[in-house]
XYZ file of C-alpha atoms in Angstrom:
739
model
C 85.407 173.151 44.835
C 86.562 174.221 48.251
C 90.035 173.239 49.404
C 88.537 171.457 52.403
C 86.752 168.960 50.205
C 89.876 166.770 49.445
C 90.758 166.616 53.134
C 87.270 165.549 54.061
C 87.384 162.913 51.355
C 90.648 161.497 52.675
C 89.329 161.358 56.252
C 86.150 159.712 55.083
C 88.118 157.060 53.148
C 90.380 156.377 56.115
C 87.355 155.943 58.350
C 85.792 153.513 55.944
C 89.062 151.567 55.633
C 89.435 151.425 59.428
C 85.926 150.180 59.755
C 86.741 147.391 57.312
C 90.181 146.568 58.882
C 88.700 145.383 62.208
C 86.505 142.564 60.835
C 89.213 141.572 58.390
C 91.796 141.167 61.218
C 89.319 139.132 63.240
C 88.666 136.824 60.305
C 92.366 136.377 59.607
C 93.114 135.659 63.308
C 90.333 133.083 63.438
C 91.718 131.416 60.344
C 95.232 131.268 61.825
C 93.924 129.889 65.129
C 91.986 127.205 63.290
C 95.268 125.870 61.917
C 97.015 126.050 65.338
C 99.037 129.200 64.596
C 98.056 131.004 67.796
C 101.222 133.067 67.995
C 100.658 134.461 64.460
C 97.040 135.157 65.376
C 98.188 137.218 68.374
C 100.596 139.209 66.200
C 97.828 139.946 63.662
C 95.452 141.121 66.339
C 98.151 143.264 67.974
C 98.787 145.032 64.654
C 95.085 145.663 64.175
C 94.685 146.879 67.740
C 97.502 149.395 67.261
C 95.681 150.821 64.224
C 92.379 151.055 66.091
C 92.978 151.144 69.874
C 89.346 152.013 70.550
C 87.932 148.836 68.998
C 86.649 146.731 71.919
C 86.145 143.653 69.759
C 89.827 143.640 68.835
C 90.911 143.972 72.482
C 88.662 141.109 73.570
C 89.840 138.893 70.699
C 93.476 139.752 71.520
C 93.017 138.695 75.172
C 91.418 135.407 74.139
C 94.116 134.716 71.514
C 96.880 135.357 74.059
C 95.251 132.907 76.509
C 95.024 130.235 73.820
C 98.636 130.822 72.759
C 99.907 130.613 76.367
C 98.026 127.330 76.949
C 99.347 125.878 73.705
C 102.961 126.795 74.505
C 102.834 125.581 78.105
C 101.448 122.258 76.908
C 104.781 121.802 75.131
C 106.813 122.343 78.325
C 109.335 119.471 78.739
C 109.346 117.261 81.818
C 112.456 116.454 83.817
C 115.374 118.418 85.165
C 118.110 117.689 82.632
C 120.186 120.277 80.791
C 118.262 119.570 77.578
C 114.933 120.259 79.259
C 116.325 123.500 80.717
C 117.424 124.658 77.267
C 113.969 123.809 75.894
C 112.341 125.807 78.699
C 114.473 128.805 77.840
C 113.319 128.723 74.229
C 109.708 128.300 75.338
C 110.063 131.266 77.709
C 111.262 133.502 74.855
C 108.187 132.612 72.801
C 105.879 133.253 75.749
C 107.496 136.625 76.435
C 106.915 137.567 72.800
C 103.235 136.599 73.007
C 102.243 137.563 76.602
C 105.147 139.036 78.579
C 103.006 140.083 81.579
C 100.903 136.946 81.713
C 101.042 135.290 85.222
C 101.993 131.928 83.765
C 104.795 133.543 81.764
C 106.157 135.156 84.905
C 105.887 131.805 86.752
C 107.810 130.044 83.993
C 110.446 132.769 84.099
C 110.887 132.162 87.865
C 111.068 128.383 87.256
C 113.811 128.822 84.639
C 115.805 131.036 86.997
C 115.371 128.488 89.795
C 116.560 125.634 87.596
C 119.565 127.649 86.455
C 120.428 128.236 90.099
C 120.003 124.523 90.843
C 122.279 123.597 87.946
C 124.941 125.932 89.327
C 124.564 124.417 92.809
C 124.867 120.894 91.424
C 128.106 121.835 89.711
C 129.456 123.286 92.959
C 128.467 120.140 94.862
C 130.168 117.861 92.314
C 133.375 119.903 92.520
C 133.290 119.746 96.324
C 132.826 115.967 96.242
C 135.746 115.531 93.867
C 137.860 117.695 96.188
C 136.849 115.566 99.180
C 134.920 118.392 100.877
C 131.867 116.311 101.704
C 130.472 118.669 104.360
C 130.347 121.619 101.964
C 128.811 119.483 99.226
C 126.156 118.196 101.624
C 125.256 121.737 102.749
C 124.865 122.850 99.125
C 122.673 119.862 98.286
C 120.530 120.327 101.395
C 119.880 123.933 100.375
C 118.908 122.769 96.891
C 116.563 120.090 98.254
C 114.859 122.671 100.480
C 113.653 124.341 97.265
C 113.054 121.148 95.265
C 112.626 118.107 97.516
C 112.243 115.720 94.589
C 115.347 116.723 92.616
C 116.748 113.322 91.490
C 120.303 114.458 90.718
C 120.652 116.118 94.123
C 119.345 113.008 95.874
C 121.764 110.817 93.934
C 124.695 113.020 94.942
C 123.524 113.013 98.554
C 123.360 109.209 98.463
C 126.874 109.162 97.025
C 128.080 111.355 99.909
C 126.505 108.997 102.447
C 128.177 106.026 100.732
C 131.555 107.756 100.825
C 131.124 108.508 104.515
C 130.102 104.952 105.259
C 133.165 103.744 103.388
C 135.353 106.082 105.444
C 133.784 104.795 108.656
C 134.175 101.204 107.445
C 137.831 101.759 106.605
C 138.421 103.359 109.979
C 136.572 100.533 111.751
C 138.617 97.864 109.951
C 141.913 99.733 110.117
C 144.915 97.514 110.858
C 148.583 98.151 111.410
C 150.616 98.212 108.248
C 153.429 96.258 109.911
C 151.117 94.292 112.215
C 152.090 90.896 110.801
C 155.803 91.610 111.070
C 157.463 89.204 113.566
C 159.355 90.692 116.476
C 161.091 89.573 119.702
C 160.954 91.732 122.854
C 163.019 91.085 126.002
C 162.781 93.679 128.779
C 162.980 93.458 132.565
C 161.595 96.185 134.843
C 161.776 98.706 132.030
C 159.709 101.923 131.860
C 156.673 101.398 129.693
C 157.347 104.296 127.363
C 160.863 102.955 126.734
C 159.376 99.647 125.566
C 157.028 101.523 123.231
C 159.949 103.556 121.924
C 161.876 100.392 121.099
C 158.795 98.863 119.447
C 158.250 102.065 117.454
C 161.794 101.942 116.096
C 161.673 98.249 115.322
C 158.259 98.247 113.591
C 158.250 101.805 112.192
C 155.268 102.855 114.323
C 154.139 106.107 115.924
C 152.677 106.189 119.442
C 150.613 109.027 120.920
C 150.098 108.810 124.709
C 147.140 110.202 126.572
C 147.912 112.630 129.387
C 146.588 110.111 131.934
C 149.053 107.363 130.971
C 151.598 106.918 133.770
C 155.106 107.560 132.512
C 156.860 105.839 135.439
C 155.042 102.520 135.048
C 157.457 99.619 134.515
C 156.924 96.322 132.775
C 158.705 93.030 132.184
C 158.272 91.508 128.745
C 159.780 88.364 127.204
C 158.057 87.774 123.856
C 159.695 85.747 121.105
C 158.710 85.402 117.464
C 155.266 87.013 117.588
C 153.759 89.654 115.362
C 153.883 93.349 116.175
C 150.107 93.467 116.567
C 150.108 90.616 119.073
C 152.985 92.108 121.038
C 151.155 95.432 121.211
C 147.945 93.822 122.467
C 149.817 91.816 125.113
C 151.635 94.873 126.480
C 148.479 97.002 126.521
C 146.292 94.366 128.186
C 148.827 93.627 130.959
C 149.119 97.352 131.731
C 145.342 97.965 131.577
C 145.701 100.284 128.633
C 143.539 100.745 125.568
C 144.496 101.830 122.088
C 143.013 103.332 118.963
C 144.465 103.291 115.467
C 144.700 106.748 113.929
C 146.132 105.396 110.680
C 148.111 102.363 109.521
C 151.204 103.213 111.582
C 149.966 105.553 114.337
C 148.514 104.289 117.633
C 146.890 106.312 120.389
C 147.392 104.821 123.887
C 145.104 105.678 126.804
C 143.988 104.128 130.131
C 141.373 101.415 129.595
C 138.802 102.898 131.982
C 135.103 103.051 131.255
C 135.001 106.832 131.168
C 138.130 107.085 129.011
C 136.683 104.573 126.541
C 133.618 106.782 126.189
C 135.740 109.894 125.685
C 138.275 108.454 123.232
C 136.764 105.571 121.284
C 134.649 106.639 118.336
C 131.210 105.125 117.905
C 129.136 104.158 114.899
C 125.373 103.865 114.466
C 123.715 100.836 112.913
C 120.038 100.365 112.043
C 118.547 96.866 112.004
C 115.209 96.197 110.325
C 114.107 92.961 111.948
C 111.985 90.491 110.024
C 111.329 87.462 112.197
C 111.931 88.550 115.777
C 110.453 90.972 118.282
C 112.525 94.162 118.693
C 112.117 93.946 122.477
C 113.797 90.532 122.497
C 116.601 91.873 120.297
C 117.012 94.832 122.655
C 117.257 92.519 125.661
C 119.854 90.370 123.870
C 121.994 93.378 122.910
C 121.917 94.856 126.406
C 122.664 91.530 128.072
C 125.473 90.211 125.848
C 126.991 93.304 124.215
C 126.417 95.610 127.230
C 125.167 98.344 124.906
C 123.134 101.091 126.539
C 122.349 103.237 123.501
C 119.568 101.122 121.987
C 116.346 102.429 120.456
C 113.501 100.296 119.133
C 110.442 101.129 117.029
C 107.780 98.450 117.265
C 105.800 100.041 114.419
C 108.611 99.478 111.919
C 110.105 96.489 113.773
C 113.375 98.428 113.839
C 116.277 98.674 116.255
C 119.032 101.337 116.270
C 122.258 100.854 118.248
C 125.259 103.105 118.810
C 128.574 101.730 120.031
C 132.155 101.128 118.962
C 132.728 99.318 115.633
C 133.895 96.160 117.422
C 130.723 95.983 119.524
C 128.511 96.756 116.519
C 130.115 93.871 114.616
C 129.353 91.622 117.594
C 125.733 92.857 117.579
C 125.445 92.130 113.857
C 126.424 88.496 114.448
C 124.036 88.248 117.409
C 121.132 89.627 115.370
C 122.019 87.279 112.521
C 121.546 84.331 114.860
C 118.349 85.756 116.400
C 116.471 87.071 113.370
C 115.728 83.642 111.905
C 112.440 82.627 110.321
C 110.271 80.433 112.514
C 109.631 76.869 111.378
C 106.334 76.018 109.734
C 104.614 72.693 109.245
C 101.635 71.496 107.217
C 99.413 69.095 109.152
C 97.356 66.678 107.089
C 94.470 65.575 109.318
C 91.931 62.857 108.677
C 89.113 62.469 111.191
C 86.818 59.502 110.663
C 83.723 58.548 112.647
C 82.732 54.925 111.998
C 79.307 53.909 113.321
C 77.280 50.706 113.038
C 73.693 49.921 114.089
C 72.024 46.520 114.482
C 68.251 46.114 115.079
C 66.429 42.768 115.344
C 62.644 42.782 115.973
C 60.909 39.395 115.958
C 57.482 38.406 117.399
C 53.806 39.294 117.486
C 52.494 42.576 118.848
C 49.350 41.752 120.879
C 46.922 44.405 122.117
C 47.998 45.901 125.378
C 44.375 46.325 126.641
C 40.764 45.198 126.052
C 37.549 46.995 127.068
C 34.075 45.734 127.923
C 31.143 48.009 127.209
C 28.685 49.387 124.646
C 30.309 49.956 121.239
C 30.319 53.593 120.257
C 28.788 54.730 123.587
C 29.860 58.111 124.781
C 27.862 58.207 128.001
C 27.383 56.029 131.061
C 25.355 52.793 130.429
C 22.392 52.277 132.759
C 21.766 48.606 131.949
C 23.842 45.582 131.045
C 22.026 44.853 127.828
C 24.077 45.185 124.633
C 27.465 45.130 126.361
C 30.382 43.317 124.619
C 34.197 43.008 124.636
C 36.112 45.544 122.527
C 39.610 44.811 121.159
C 41.675 47.195 118.951
C 41.908 46.337 115.270
C 44.102 44.634 114.195
C 44.191 42.268 117.092
C 47.818 41.188 116.470
C 50.706 42.297 114.265
C 53.550 39.980 113.298
C 57.049 41.595 113.378
C 59.836 40.049 111.353
C 62.457 42.796 110.844
C 66.240 42.927 110.937
C 68.216 46.136 110.241
C 71.981 46.513 109.702
C 73.468 49.961 109.171
C 76.921 51.581 109.047
C 78.053 55.126 108.296
C 81.413 56.890 107.901
C 81.628 60.624 108.522
C 84.963 61.755 107.105
C 86.742 65.128 107.598
C 90.064 65.694 105.850
C 91.379 69.242 106.588
C 94.930 70.417 105.821
C 96.327 73.146 108.071
C 99.548 75.122 107.886
C 100.727 76.195 111.341
C 103.694 78.107 112.723
C 105.969 76.739 115.373
C 104.469 76.712 118.915
C 101.167 78.236 117.781
C 97.799 76.555 118.157
C 95.659 75.549 115.196
C 91.968 74.859 115.719
C 89.398 72.912 113.696
C 85.652 72.893 114.504
C 83.300 70.733 112.469
C 79.752 70.808 113.759
C 77.100 73.329 114.692
C 76.305 75.919 117.323
C 73.180 75.108 119.329
C 71.352 78.083 120.903
C 70.662 77.988 124.628
C 68.179 80.508 126.030
C 68.601 81.908 129.515
C 65.999 83.954 131.368
C 66.789 86.296 134.213
C 64.191 87.652 136.583
C 64.975 90.903 138.379
C 62.844 92.584 141.000
C 61.064 95.747 139.850
C 62.520 95.190 136.377
C 60.975 92.080 134.976
C 62.201 89.092 133.073
C 64.975 89.369 130.478
C 66.114 86.679 128.099
C 69.542 86.063 126.564
C 70.898 83.500 124.177
C 74.246 81.706 124.159
C 75.600 79.188 121.683
C 77.000 75.785 122.479
C 79.528 74.143 120.126
C 78.497 70.614 119.261
C 80.453 68.396 116.904
C 84.148 67.769 116.316
C 86.637 70.127 117.982
C 90.357 69.637 117.381
C 93.235 71.744 118.757
C 96.816 71.121 117.602
C 100.040 72.850 118.669
C 103.132 71.723 116.686
C 106.768 72.218 117.634
C 109.347 71.574 114.925
C 112.630 70.091 116.143
C 116.029 70.626 114.541
C 116.247 66.922 113.629
C 113.043 67.188 111.510
C 110.877 65.650 114.203
C 107.585 67.334 115.061
C 106.238 67.347 118.621
C 102.452 67.776 118.516
C 100.049 68.520 121.351
C 96.633 67.146 120.376
C 93.285 67.805 122.069
C 90.300 66.049 120.443
C 86.687 66.382 121.536
C 83.648 64.793 119.884
C 80.251 65.835 121.251
C 76.609 65.294 120.292
C 73.186 66.219 121.613
C 71.625 63.264 123.384
C 68.532 64.922 124.812
C 66.684 68.217 124.991
C 65.639 69.478 128.414
C 62.868 72.008 128.856
C 63.546 74.534 131.568
C 61.502 77.173 133.329
C 59.308 79.412 131.191
C 59.842 77.243 128.136
C 63.639 77.650 127.936
C 65.533 74.803 126.307
C 68.786 73.190 127.403
C 70.672 70.280 125.919
C 72.129 67.152 127.343
C 75.515 66.666 125.655
C 77.381 63.440 125.196
C 81.104 63.976 124.749
C 84.307 62.055 124.189
C 87.674 63.732 124.795
C 91.305 62.771 124.333
C 94.498 64.822 124.737
C 98.095 63.732 124.294
C 101.555 64.817 123.175
C 103.383 62.821 120.533
C 106.574 63.145 118.512
C 106.431 62.178 114.839
C 108.982 62.169 112.046
C 108.467 64.397 109.031
C 106.018 62.634 106.692
C 105.123 59.893 109.200
C 101.430 59.121 109.831
C 100.211 58.501 113.358
C 96.789 56.944 114.092
C 94.829 57.765 117.240
C 91.845 55.420 117.677
C 89.779 53.750 120.358
C 87.322 56.527 121.237
C 84.410 54.056 121.380
C 80.758 54.486 122.290
C 79.110 51.036 122.436
C 75.521 50.609 123.654
C 73.434 47.393 123.633
C 69.784 46.934 124.716
C 67.201 44.091 124.648
C 63.465 44.574 125.090
C 60.787 41.853 125.358
C 57.029 42.678 125.371
C 53.949 40.359 125.240
C 51.432 38.414 127.319
C 52.608 38.007 130.871
C 54.162 34.585 131.432
C 53.443 33.270 127.949
C 55.982 35.415 126.045
C 58.766 34.015 128.268
C 58.182 30.402 127.215
C 61.358 29.169 125.445
C 60.734 28.593 121.754
C 57.056 29.615 121.855
C 57.424 32.985 123.513
C 57.678 34.871 120.220
C 54.044 33.744 119.432
C 52.797 35.677 122.456
C 55.129 38.704 122.304
C 57.964 40.607 120.560
C 61.718 40.657 121.254
C 63.725 43.778 120.199
C 67.541 43.613 120.195
C 69.409 46.906 119.510
C 73.199 47.560 119.360
C 74.815 50.916 118.462
C 78.606 51.245 118.140
C 80.557 54.413 117.250
C 84.366 54.878 116.976
C 86.352 58.061 116.260
C 89.714 57.678 114.462
C 92.266 60.499 113.975
C 95.188 60.334 111.521
C 97.935 63.002 111.673
C 100.700 63.458 109.083
C 103.111 66.413 109.560
C 105.094 67.782 106.630
C 107.734 70.366 107.479
C 107.649 73.383 105.169
C 110.601 75.238 106.683
C 112.874 74.385 109.571
C 115.282 76.659 111.420
C 118.089 77.788 109.088
C 121.010 78.233 111.431
C 123.442 80.976 110.334
C 127.042 79.914 109.837
C 128.103 82.339 112.579
C 126.349 80.168 115.183
C 128.177 76.986 114.164
C 131.167 77.645 116.419
C 132.352 79.839 119.228
C 131.782 83.541 118.743
C 134.515 85.758 120.245
C 132.800 88.487 122.257
C 135.613 90.207 124.161
C 135.745 90.566 127.917
C 133.138 91.465 130.509
C 134.457 95.017 130.736
C 135.116 95.443 127.003
C 132.622 93.512 124.821
C 133.775 93.012 121.243
C 137.475 93.156 122.141
C 139.729 91.039 119.943
C 140.921 87.762 121.541
C 144.268 87.969 123.321
C 145.317 84.457 122.272
C 148.441 84.483 120.140
C 149.052 82.700 116.871
C 151.824 80.126 116.513
C 155.352 81.508 116.451
C 156.470 83.175 113.252
C 158.678 81.104 111.000
C 160.306 84.080 109.327
C 163.225 86.039 110.717
C 162.331 88.502 113.453
C 163.402 91.913 114.674
C 165.303 91.426 117.946
C 164.670 94.084 120.596
C 166.388 93.266 123.908
C 166.944 95.515 126.836
C 167.704 95.693 130.538
C 166.244 98.438 132.695
C 166.210 101.565 130.513
C 169.093 100.686 128.198
C 168.804 99.092 124.760
C 171.484 96.849 123.301
C 172.409 97.341 119.681
C 171.872 94.467 117.317
C 174.825 92.615 115.940
C 175.382 92.460 112.156
C 174.268 88.856 112.175
C 171.048 89.781 113.886
C 170.625 92.723 111.556
C 170.873 90.388 108.593
C 168.378 88.008 110.156
C 166.011 90.904 110.821
C 165.726 91.772 107.148
C 162.096 91.705 106.077
C 160.795 89.010 103.798
C 160.359 89.517 100.077
C 156.797 90.776 100.650
C 153.578 89.859 102.471
C 151.765 86.783 101.295
C 148.301 85.555 101.981
C 147.952 82.399 104.045
C 145.894 80.359 106.489
C 146.378 80.025 110.241
C 144.663 77.720 112.685
C 145.228 74.884 115.162
C 147.951 72.302 114.654
C 146.035 69.375 116.189
C 142.293 68.667 116.071
C 140.234 65.739 117.327
C 138.106 63.507 115.137
C 134.556 64.824 114.824
C 135.447 68.255 116.279
C 134.657 71.607 114.655
C 137.308 74.301 114.490
C 137.980 77.636 112.843
C 140.775 78.744 110.533
C 141.594 82.301 109.471
C 142.424 83.383 105.921
C 144.705 86.441 105.998
C 145.148 89.090 103.330
C 148.039 91.470 104.106
C 147.741 93.165 100.722
C 146.113 96.474 99.825
C 143.525 94.922 97.485
C 140.613 92.570 98.262
C 141.571 88.903 97.918
C 139.109 86.624 96.085
C 140.119 83.023 96.654
C 138.799 79.585 97.581
C 139.638 77.375 100.551
C 140.441 73.769 99.596
C 140.338 70.761 101.946
C 140.697 67.005 101.587
C 137.093 65.760 101.908
C 138.298 62.364 103.121
C 139.689 64.050 106.258
C 137.917 67.424 106.652
C 134.624 69.041 105.665
C 133.597 72.690 105.346
C 130.760 73.731 107.649
C 128.988 76.102 105.256
C 126.403 75.830 102.460
C 128.149 74.855 99.252
C 131.209 73.407 101.002
C 130.293 69.765 100.463
C 132.706 69.539 97.531
C 135.668 70.543 99.705
C 135.855 74.048 98.212
C 134.291 77.329 99.327
C 134.840 80.751 97.787
C 135.285 83.868 99.906
C 136.556 87.442 99.654
C 139.002 88.784 102.258
C 139.149 92.591 102.735
C 142.462 94.442 102.352
C 144.743 93.929 105.358
C 142.072 91.806 106.972
C 141.077 88.252 107.767
C 138.072 86.014 107.172
C 137.031 82.973 109.253
C 136.106 79.567 107.837
C 134.526 76.811 109.949
C 135.819 73.257 109.345
C 134.993 69.897 110.877
C 137.169 66.788 111.155
C 135.478 63.594 110.009
C 134.477 61.196 112.771
C 135.803 58.131 110.957
C 139.378 59.507 110.718
C 141.578 58.025 113.437
C 144.909 59.674 112.663
C 145.900 61.630 109.567
C 148.012 64.567 108.418
C 146.383 67.006 106.029
C 146.601 70.541 104.662
C 144.174 73.432 104.177
C 145.241 75.452 101.138
C 144.150 78.378 98.975
C 143.680 78.034 95.246
C 145.485 81.387 94.814
C 148.573 80.071 96.595
C 149.935 81.453 99.835
C 150.989 79.764 103.049
C 148.963 76.551 103.691
C 147.882 75.263 107.093
C 149.305 71.857 108.062
C 147.443 70.087 110.819
C 146.995 66.635 112.305
C 143.692 64.887 112.985
C 143.767 62.265 115.678
C 141.257 60.099 117.517
C 140.778 61.263 121.155
C 140.369 57.644 122.273
C 144.020 56.944 121.364
C 145.304 59.305 124.075
C 148.736 60.857 123.895
C 150.126 57.775 122.178
C 148.373 58.684 118.981
C 150.178 61.999 118.632
C 153.364 62.092 116.616
C 156.545 63.740 117.792
C 156.305 66.736 115.497
C 153.023 67.865 117.048
C 154.148 68.058 120.659
C 156.370 70.632 122.246
C 159.914 70.292 120.976
C 163.174 70.471 122.880
C 164.202 73.639 124.617
C 165.720 76.192 122.228
C 169.469 76.540 122.190
C 171.384 79.704 122.769
C 171.156 80.778 119.139
C 167.370 80.952 119.395
C 167.477 83.574 122.119
C 168.071 86.346 119.630
C 171.563 87.215 120.868
C 174.979 86.166 119.598
C 175.916 82.527 119.569
C 176.582 81.147 123.044
C 174.856 84.006 124.881
C 171.909 83.497 127.229
C 168.989 85.807 127.877
C 169.501 88.143 130.768
C 167.695 87.164 133.956
């Protein structure tokens, strides 16, 4: 044998084995795919394709297996943007890269994983910036993230948190109060430079003052204020010198001239969006511009929205104005009952005799030439006896129920529309016809107006019409003769009361007598020679109205009393009225010209602060019976105060929902105040009472007296007491204030 024979045998065997390996790999891959093992099927086909790269069937099967494997893996892709889903996507990407690394969907998933990793890093940076208080940087990072993924929930939540933090900062700045604002102080200066007075007040109350460059340094003032709080003293001095102020923090005040331009340059503004429900945004805009003097107002009638920009004090005033304006309109259900009562009486008694008799030839249809055969002809029957009496009555009842809004018309039409044809003749054109419809029947129009005392004022217009005759016009057109009865009135009815409107009568009576002339008029015997017909028709329309109020005007509590709104030049400014004199010891600051006198040790001891701020109630000392008044609940602490106001219900009542029991709960913000509206009972002639808090604190003692008693009904402790002695002037005993 030749040496080449073994080599040829080996090549021939390898060729035969390769020819068998292709179908075997295809069968094995199909079997794996049948059981859902698409990744293993791809690996088997890849191995076979490496052994025989020229086999087209293997390449085609490999492409199809890769497509099925990619679809199967992507169907397992997790939803959501959490860290767990990102980890699952990473594992899925590794499997896809092992099966089809250059597949377009694999490359897309790889880009998605990289994008989510970048978003996770950005979220971490934003959270760290928020914790560090760098809200601007955090917002910029989140905005960049949302540009790539607008629906990212975590980024939107963080952005909402940033907006809430900013709103809280604005709210704290808008409600900022002086830390020592409630501290009592006494100021006595005559013709003293203004900045010297502020310097003394700064030392006494531990305050910082920053003056605008336009504040006059040589301006002088005279001040004699005793036993008032630091905040009140500051407002009095600023208002008398036409100065404005802004709180930079709890103990720093910026002072500037109170001019319109300076207010725009210095005072910070806030923006508030109102989504109105029950009122027109144009009316709200007119109210805001008229009362609050706000110029920056935008309205969107499509969304029923109004946006305003002004100082926090003015925006708070606008909020209370909108609260009183955006109130749901009253609605009323009108139960109507329309009844048409008709009666008809017909009496027909007598004998109907023939109205005519003829003389001639019976059955002749032509002219008779001779008198033979002529006879009298009378209709058959010759006479008919009538003995008939008819009595009829009918009730046509309509009972609609309508719900109507306040000051809007409601209409009811019960009847039919009759067509009326009209023809028009035009030269060189011809005749054209048109049709119009005429309402015939019962037409009722009602316009209710709900009053605050649960009365309903109703405008009623009632019309009842019917066709009495048809009239034929030119060219066969038809018109109708209409009989109508109308009534209109305005009435005021209590809720649930039924009012009856009746008397729309239509009464007609007729009598007809027919028979032989002269004989049918014989008394007693006339009915033998004729017939008498008596007819009487009577119709009456009755309307019953019963209003039932569904909803009346719910007045907000802010409209129950006077609403402080500042001055004409500065809307929203806090009232300048001062509270009653402080009972605690005060800081004495007295001066003459530019010099300040030192306090004596006794005064220094009396100026020692109290043991700590306490919550309490302030308000008037004397109120009249039946009058409404407002008290203020103060919270000088750093934490919100949740308490309840308690009153003696035999003397006072709380003007608020839920205050009938003499108790109403409220929450007072830190270093803030909250108003409560009270009303003295009308039947109380003279009584002393207290308004207290269930959490303790300083109560309010006041006296209720009847205004009809005059000054005699007021006790001595309510009026102005005797003039203070020398020791009350703040100086040493026996000294008098400098004049």
